[in-house]
Short mmCIF file of C-alpha atoms in Angstrom, two decimals:
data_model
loop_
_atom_site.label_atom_id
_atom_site.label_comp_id
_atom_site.label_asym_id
_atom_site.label_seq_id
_atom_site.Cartn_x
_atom_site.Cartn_y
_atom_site.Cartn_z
CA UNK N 1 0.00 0.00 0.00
CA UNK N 2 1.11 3.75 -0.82
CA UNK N 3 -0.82 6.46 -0.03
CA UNK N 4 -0.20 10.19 -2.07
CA UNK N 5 -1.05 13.22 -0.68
CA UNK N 6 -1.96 16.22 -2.67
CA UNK N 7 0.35 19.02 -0.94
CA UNK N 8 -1.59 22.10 -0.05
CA UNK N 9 1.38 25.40 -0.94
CA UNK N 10 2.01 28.56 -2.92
CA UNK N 11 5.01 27.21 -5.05
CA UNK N 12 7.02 28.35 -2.07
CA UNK N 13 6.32 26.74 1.06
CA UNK N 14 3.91 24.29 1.85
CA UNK N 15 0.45 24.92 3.96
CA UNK N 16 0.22 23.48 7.79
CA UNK N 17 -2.54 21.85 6.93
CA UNK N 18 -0.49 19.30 4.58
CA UNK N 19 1.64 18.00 7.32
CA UNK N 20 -1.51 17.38 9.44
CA UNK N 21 -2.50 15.47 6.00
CA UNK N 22 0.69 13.40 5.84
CA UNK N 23 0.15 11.98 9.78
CA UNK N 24 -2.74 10.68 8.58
CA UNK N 25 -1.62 9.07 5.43
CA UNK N 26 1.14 7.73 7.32
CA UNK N 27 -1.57 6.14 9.52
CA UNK N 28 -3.40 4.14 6.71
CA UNK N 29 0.13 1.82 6.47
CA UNK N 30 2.34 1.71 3.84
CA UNK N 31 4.89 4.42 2.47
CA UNK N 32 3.67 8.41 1.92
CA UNK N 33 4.15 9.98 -1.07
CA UNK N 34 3.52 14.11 -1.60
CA UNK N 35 2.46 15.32 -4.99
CA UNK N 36 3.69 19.01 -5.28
CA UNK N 37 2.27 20.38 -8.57
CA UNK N 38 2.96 24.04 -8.88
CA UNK N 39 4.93 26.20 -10.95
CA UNK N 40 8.44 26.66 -9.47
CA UNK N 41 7.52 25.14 -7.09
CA UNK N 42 11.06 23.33 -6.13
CA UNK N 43 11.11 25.19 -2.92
CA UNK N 44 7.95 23.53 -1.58
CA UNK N 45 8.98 20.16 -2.87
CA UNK N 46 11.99 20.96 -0.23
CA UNK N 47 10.00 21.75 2.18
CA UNK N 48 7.64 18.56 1.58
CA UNK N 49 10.98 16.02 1.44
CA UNK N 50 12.02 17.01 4.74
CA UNK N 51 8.15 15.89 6.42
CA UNK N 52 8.95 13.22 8.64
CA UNK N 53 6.95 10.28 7.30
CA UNK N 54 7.14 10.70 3.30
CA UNK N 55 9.35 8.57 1.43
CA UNK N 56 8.94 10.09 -2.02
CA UNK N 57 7.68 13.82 -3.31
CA UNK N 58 6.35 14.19 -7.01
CA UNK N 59 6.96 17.02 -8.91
CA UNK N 60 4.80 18.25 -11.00
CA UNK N 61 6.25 21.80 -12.41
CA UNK N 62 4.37 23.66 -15.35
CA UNK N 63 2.56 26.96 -15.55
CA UNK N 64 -1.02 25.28 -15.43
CA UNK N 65 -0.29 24.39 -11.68
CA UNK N 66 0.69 28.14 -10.88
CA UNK N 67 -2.62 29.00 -9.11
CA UNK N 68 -3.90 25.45 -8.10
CA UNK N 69 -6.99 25.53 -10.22
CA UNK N 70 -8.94 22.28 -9.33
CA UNK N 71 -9.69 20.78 -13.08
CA UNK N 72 -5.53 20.90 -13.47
CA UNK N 73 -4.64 19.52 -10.30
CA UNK N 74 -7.31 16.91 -10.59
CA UNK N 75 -6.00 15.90 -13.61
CA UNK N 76 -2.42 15.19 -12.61
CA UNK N 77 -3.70 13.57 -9.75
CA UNK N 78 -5.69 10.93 -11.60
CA UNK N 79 -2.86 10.46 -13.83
CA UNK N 80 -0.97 8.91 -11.26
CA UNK N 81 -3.57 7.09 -9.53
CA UNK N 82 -3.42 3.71 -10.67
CA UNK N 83 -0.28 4.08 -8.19
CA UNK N 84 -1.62 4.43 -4.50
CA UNK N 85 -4.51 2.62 -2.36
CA UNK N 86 -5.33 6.18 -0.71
CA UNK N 87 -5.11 9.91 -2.15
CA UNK N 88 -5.72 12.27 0.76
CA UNK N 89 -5.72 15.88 0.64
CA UNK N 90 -6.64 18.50 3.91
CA UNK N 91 -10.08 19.12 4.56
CA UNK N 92 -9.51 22.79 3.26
CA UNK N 93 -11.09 24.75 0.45
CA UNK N 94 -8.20 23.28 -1.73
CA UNK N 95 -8.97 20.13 -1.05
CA UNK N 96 -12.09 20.50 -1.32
CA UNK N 97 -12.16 21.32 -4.50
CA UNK N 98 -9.68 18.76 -5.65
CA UNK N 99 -10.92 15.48 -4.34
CA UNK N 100 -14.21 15.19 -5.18
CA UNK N 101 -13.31 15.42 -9.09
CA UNK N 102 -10.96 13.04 -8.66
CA UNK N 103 -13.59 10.49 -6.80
CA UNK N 104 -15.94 11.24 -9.44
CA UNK N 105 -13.70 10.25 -11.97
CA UNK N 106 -12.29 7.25 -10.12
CA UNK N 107 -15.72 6.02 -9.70
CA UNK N 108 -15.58 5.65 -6.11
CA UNK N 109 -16.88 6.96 -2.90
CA UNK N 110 -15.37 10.33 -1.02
CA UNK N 111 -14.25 9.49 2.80
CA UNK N 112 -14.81 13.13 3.82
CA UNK N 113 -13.34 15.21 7.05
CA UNK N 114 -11.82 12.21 8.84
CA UNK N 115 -10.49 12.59 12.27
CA UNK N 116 -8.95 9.27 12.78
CA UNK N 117 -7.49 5.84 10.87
CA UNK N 118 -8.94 3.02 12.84
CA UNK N 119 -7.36 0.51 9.91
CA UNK N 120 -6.63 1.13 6.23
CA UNK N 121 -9.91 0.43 4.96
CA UNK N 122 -11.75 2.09 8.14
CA UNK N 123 -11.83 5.88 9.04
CA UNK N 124 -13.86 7.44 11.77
CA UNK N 125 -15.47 11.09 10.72
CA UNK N 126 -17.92 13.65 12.69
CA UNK N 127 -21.76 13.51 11.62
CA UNK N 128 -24.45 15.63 13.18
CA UNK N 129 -21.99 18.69 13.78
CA UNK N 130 -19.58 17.01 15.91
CA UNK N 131 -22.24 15.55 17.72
CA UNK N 132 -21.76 11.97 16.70
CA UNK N 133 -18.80 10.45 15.33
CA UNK N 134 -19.30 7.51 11.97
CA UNK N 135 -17.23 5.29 11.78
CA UNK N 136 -17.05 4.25 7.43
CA UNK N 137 -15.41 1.01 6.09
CA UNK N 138 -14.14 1.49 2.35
CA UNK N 139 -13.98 -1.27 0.13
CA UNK N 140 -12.91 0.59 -2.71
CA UNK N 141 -9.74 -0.22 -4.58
CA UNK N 142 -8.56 3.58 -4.09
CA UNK N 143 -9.74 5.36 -0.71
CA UNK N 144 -9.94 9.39 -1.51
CA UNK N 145 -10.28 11.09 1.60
CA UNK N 146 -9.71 14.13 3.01
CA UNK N 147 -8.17 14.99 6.16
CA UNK N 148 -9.76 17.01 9.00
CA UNK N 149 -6.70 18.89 10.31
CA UNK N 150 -7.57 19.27 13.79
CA UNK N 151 -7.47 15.92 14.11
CA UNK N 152 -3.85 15.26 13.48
CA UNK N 153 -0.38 16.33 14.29
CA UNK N 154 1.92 18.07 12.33
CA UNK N 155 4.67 15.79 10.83
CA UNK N 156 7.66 16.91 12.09
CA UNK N 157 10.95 17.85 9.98
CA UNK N 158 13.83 14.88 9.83
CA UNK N 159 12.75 13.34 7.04
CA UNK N 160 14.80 13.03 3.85
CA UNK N 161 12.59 11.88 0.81
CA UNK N 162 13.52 11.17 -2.82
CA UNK N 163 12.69 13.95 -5.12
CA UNK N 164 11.15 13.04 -8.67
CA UNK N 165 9.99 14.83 -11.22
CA UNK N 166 6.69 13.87 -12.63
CA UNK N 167 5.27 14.83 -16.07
CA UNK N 168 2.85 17.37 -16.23
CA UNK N 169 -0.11 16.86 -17.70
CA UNK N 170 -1.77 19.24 -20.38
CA UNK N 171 -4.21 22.55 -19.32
CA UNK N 172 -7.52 20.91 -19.08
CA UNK N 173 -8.33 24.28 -20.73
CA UNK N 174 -11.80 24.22 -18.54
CA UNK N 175 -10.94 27.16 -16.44
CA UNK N 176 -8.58 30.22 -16.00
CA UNK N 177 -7.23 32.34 -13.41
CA UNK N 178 -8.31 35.92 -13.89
CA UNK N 179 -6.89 37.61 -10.18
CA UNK N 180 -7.02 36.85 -6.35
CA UNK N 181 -7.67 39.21 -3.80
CA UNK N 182 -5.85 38.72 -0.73
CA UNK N 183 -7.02 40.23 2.56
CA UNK N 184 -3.95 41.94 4.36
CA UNK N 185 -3.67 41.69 7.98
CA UNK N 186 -0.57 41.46 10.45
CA UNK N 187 -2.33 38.82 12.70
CA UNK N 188 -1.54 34.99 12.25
CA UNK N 189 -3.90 32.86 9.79
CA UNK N 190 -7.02 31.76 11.36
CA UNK N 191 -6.35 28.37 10.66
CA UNK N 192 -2.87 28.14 11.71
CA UNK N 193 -3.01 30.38 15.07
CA UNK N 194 -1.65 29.18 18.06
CA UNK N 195 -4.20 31.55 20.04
CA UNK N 196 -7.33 32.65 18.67
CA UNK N 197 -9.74 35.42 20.26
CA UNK N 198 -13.13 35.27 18.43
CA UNK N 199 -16.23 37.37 19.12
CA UNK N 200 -20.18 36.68 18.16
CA UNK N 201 -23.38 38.17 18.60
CA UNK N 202 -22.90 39.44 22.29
CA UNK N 203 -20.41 42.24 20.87
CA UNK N 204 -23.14 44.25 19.59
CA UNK N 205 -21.79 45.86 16.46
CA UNK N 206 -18.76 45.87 14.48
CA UNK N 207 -17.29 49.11 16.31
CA UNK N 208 -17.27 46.73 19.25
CA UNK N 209 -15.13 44.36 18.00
CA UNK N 210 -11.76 46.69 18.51
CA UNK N 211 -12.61 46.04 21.82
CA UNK N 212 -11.15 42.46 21.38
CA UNK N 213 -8.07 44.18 19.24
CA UNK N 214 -6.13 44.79 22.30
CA UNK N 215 -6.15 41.57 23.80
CA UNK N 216 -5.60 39.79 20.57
CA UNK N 217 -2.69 42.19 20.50
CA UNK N 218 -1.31 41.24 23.74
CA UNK N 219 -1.16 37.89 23.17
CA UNK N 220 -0.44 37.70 18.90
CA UNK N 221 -3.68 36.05 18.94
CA UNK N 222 -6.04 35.39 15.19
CA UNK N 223 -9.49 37.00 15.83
CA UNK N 224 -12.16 34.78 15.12
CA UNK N 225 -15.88 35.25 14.99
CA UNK N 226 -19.22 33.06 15.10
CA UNK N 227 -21.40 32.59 12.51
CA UNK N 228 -24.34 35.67 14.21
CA UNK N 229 -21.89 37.93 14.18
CA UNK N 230 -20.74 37.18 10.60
CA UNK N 231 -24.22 36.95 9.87
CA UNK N 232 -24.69 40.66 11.38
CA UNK N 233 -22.54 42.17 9.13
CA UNK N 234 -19.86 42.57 12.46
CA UNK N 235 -16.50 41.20 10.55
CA UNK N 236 -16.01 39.64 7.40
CA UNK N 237 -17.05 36.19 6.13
CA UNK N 238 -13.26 34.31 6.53
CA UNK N 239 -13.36 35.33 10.11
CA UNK N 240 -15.60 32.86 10.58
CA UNK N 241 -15.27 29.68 12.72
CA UNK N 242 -17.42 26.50 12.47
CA UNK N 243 -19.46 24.27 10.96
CA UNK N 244 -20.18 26.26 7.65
CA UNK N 245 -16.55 28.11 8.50
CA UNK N 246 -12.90 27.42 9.51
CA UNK N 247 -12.20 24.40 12.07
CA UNK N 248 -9.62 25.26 13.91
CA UNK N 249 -7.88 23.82 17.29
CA UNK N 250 -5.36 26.10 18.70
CA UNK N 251 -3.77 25.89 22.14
CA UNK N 252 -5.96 28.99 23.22
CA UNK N 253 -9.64 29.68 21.92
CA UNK N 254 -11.06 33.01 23.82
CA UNK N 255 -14.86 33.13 23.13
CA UNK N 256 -16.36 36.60 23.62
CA UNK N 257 -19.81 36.65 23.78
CA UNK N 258 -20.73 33.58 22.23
CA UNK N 259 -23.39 31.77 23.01
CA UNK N 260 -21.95 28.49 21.54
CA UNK N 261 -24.14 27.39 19.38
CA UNK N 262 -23.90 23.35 17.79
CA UNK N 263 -22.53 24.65 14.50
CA UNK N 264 -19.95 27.06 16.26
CA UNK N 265 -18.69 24.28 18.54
CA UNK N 266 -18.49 22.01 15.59
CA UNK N 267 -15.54 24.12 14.88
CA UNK N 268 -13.38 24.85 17.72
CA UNK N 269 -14.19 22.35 20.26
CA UNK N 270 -10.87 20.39 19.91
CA UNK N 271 -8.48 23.55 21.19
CA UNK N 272 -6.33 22.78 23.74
CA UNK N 273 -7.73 25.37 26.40
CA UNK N 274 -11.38 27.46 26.15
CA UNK N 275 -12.25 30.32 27.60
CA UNK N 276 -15.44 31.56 27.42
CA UNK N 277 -16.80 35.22 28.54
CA UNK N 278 -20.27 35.45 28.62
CA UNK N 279 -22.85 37.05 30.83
CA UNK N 280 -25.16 34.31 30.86
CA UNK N 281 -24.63 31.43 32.69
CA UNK N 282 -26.51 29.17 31.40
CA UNK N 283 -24.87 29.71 27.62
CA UNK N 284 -24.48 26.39 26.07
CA UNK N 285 -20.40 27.58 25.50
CA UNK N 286 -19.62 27.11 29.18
CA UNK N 287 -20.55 23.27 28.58
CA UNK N 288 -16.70 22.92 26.49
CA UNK N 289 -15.44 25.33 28.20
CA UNK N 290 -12.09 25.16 30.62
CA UNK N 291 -12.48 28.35 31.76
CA UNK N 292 -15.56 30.11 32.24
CA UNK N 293 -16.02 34.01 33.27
CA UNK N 294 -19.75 35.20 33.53
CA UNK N 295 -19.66 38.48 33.41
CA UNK N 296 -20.09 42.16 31.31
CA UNK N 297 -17.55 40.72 28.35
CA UNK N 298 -16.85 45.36 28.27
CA UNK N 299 -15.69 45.22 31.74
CA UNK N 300 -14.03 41.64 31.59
CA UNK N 301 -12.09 42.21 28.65
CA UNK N 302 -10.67 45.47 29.17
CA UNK N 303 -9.51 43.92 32.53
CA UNK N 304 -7.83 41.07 31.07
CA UNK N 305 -6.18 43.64 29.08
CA UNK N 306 -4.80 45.53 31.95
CA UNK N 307 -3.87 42.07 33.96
CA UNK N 308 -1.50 41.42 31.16
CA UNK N 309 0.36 44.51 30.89
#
């Protein structure tokens, strides 16, 4: 058995979220291998060799690769299929977009959003909004499946994989890239903060939220937000954390006036440490929470502010 991973990067390093991906393929038995397809792109294949776990990286190097557009990637994926019992890819937009054209086209069933390998043919996901977890047998010849990021470690550096180059396949000539528009902030991803301070409904408005500015300052904390105050027009949409948003599980999740509602938990319940502000005590956030404060969230956090100097 060999399992490829489809390497989440921008031609120059690769994303967190594909070393979470390569735990998992390391999980499912067998040796990993990382398809980098990108345009160059050599720098990320670097970055990939050195995973801990992955005993080959592909390189796939040509200008159709430059922006990641699914139909491309897709394609080079399925041309080395025949290859591997498992192609998994992070549960990400990217992802997202790639596996589920390459399961159509293999014929087989998606394993989506796993959080654990219980054997190689037998994966354990979250149904219900967290609320139950399924465990789904495959008994297709190739598993695609992608990989719910919270649920798996980082592969460390030390490895030393074989670097081949791979060849490209044509444009699929299906879609284009016409421009990205990148929102600029000097706060860490969402999705790859160590310490995240989100806010929902309870703030009130969007002035409110620089209330929460200082203490994200303080400790270089991603601001987060639930799905109300999205919703509410309070921050924009990629602030947004849970079910129909971004899972994340960093070592510090500050909720600010959150209710904690299913969908929200759904996406942050697997941090390391919660702490929850709310004034009602009965708020169905205090139920995950490690530390609760009920309380006025303007007095509270302005205090925590002040505590930390």
């Amino acid at each position: 058995m060999t399992a490829l991973v489809i390497a989440e990067h921008d031609n120059v390093s690769l994303k967190g979220s594909t070393l979470n991906t390569i735990t998992a393929a390391a999980q499912c038995g067998g040796d990993v291998h990382v398809l980098v397809a990108g345009h160059n792109c050599s720098a990320a294949a670097a970055s990939a060799a050195k995973a801990a776990g992955v005993t080959k990286v592909l390189v796939a190097d040509a200008a159709p690769f430059a922006d990641g557009l699914a139909e491309n990637i897709a394609s080079q994926v399925l041309a080395l299929a025949a290859n591997y019992s498992h192609i998994l890819a992070p549960a990400t937009a990217y992802g997202k977009n790639i596996l589920p054209r390459v399961a159509a086209k293999l014929d087989v069933g998606q394993i989506s959003e796993i959080t654990k390998v219980d054997a190689p043919d037998t994966f354990e996901r979250p149904i219900y909004a967290g609320n139950a977890i399924a465990t789904v047998q495959s008994s297709d010849a190739i598993k695609v499946i992608t990989v719910r990021t919270t649920g798996f470690d980082a592969a460390a550096d030390g490895g030393s994989a074989t670097v081949e180059n791979v060849t490209p396949v044509a444009d699929s000539g299906t879609s284009s890239f016409v421009s990205r528009e990148l929102a600029k902030s000097d706060r860490p991803e969402l999705t790859a903060a160590k310490i995240i301070v989100s806010g929902g409904r309870g703030m009130g408005s969007a002035d409110n939220f620089k209330i929460l500015e200082p203490l994200a300052d303080k400790l270089n904390a991603a601001m987060g937000a639930s799905r109300a105050a999205v919703d509410a027009g309070y921050v924009p949409n990629d602030w947004q954390v849970g079910q129909t948003g971004k899972i994340v599980a960093p070592q510090l999740y500050i909720a600010v006036g959150i209710s904690g509602a299913i969908q929200h938990l759904a996406g942050m319940k697997d941090s390391k440490t919660i702490v929850a502000i709310n004034k009602d005590p009965e708020a169905p956030i205090f139920s995950v929470a490690d530390y609760g404060i009920v309380g006025d969230l303007f007095e509270v956090v302005p205090a925590l502010v002040t505590a930390l100097g």
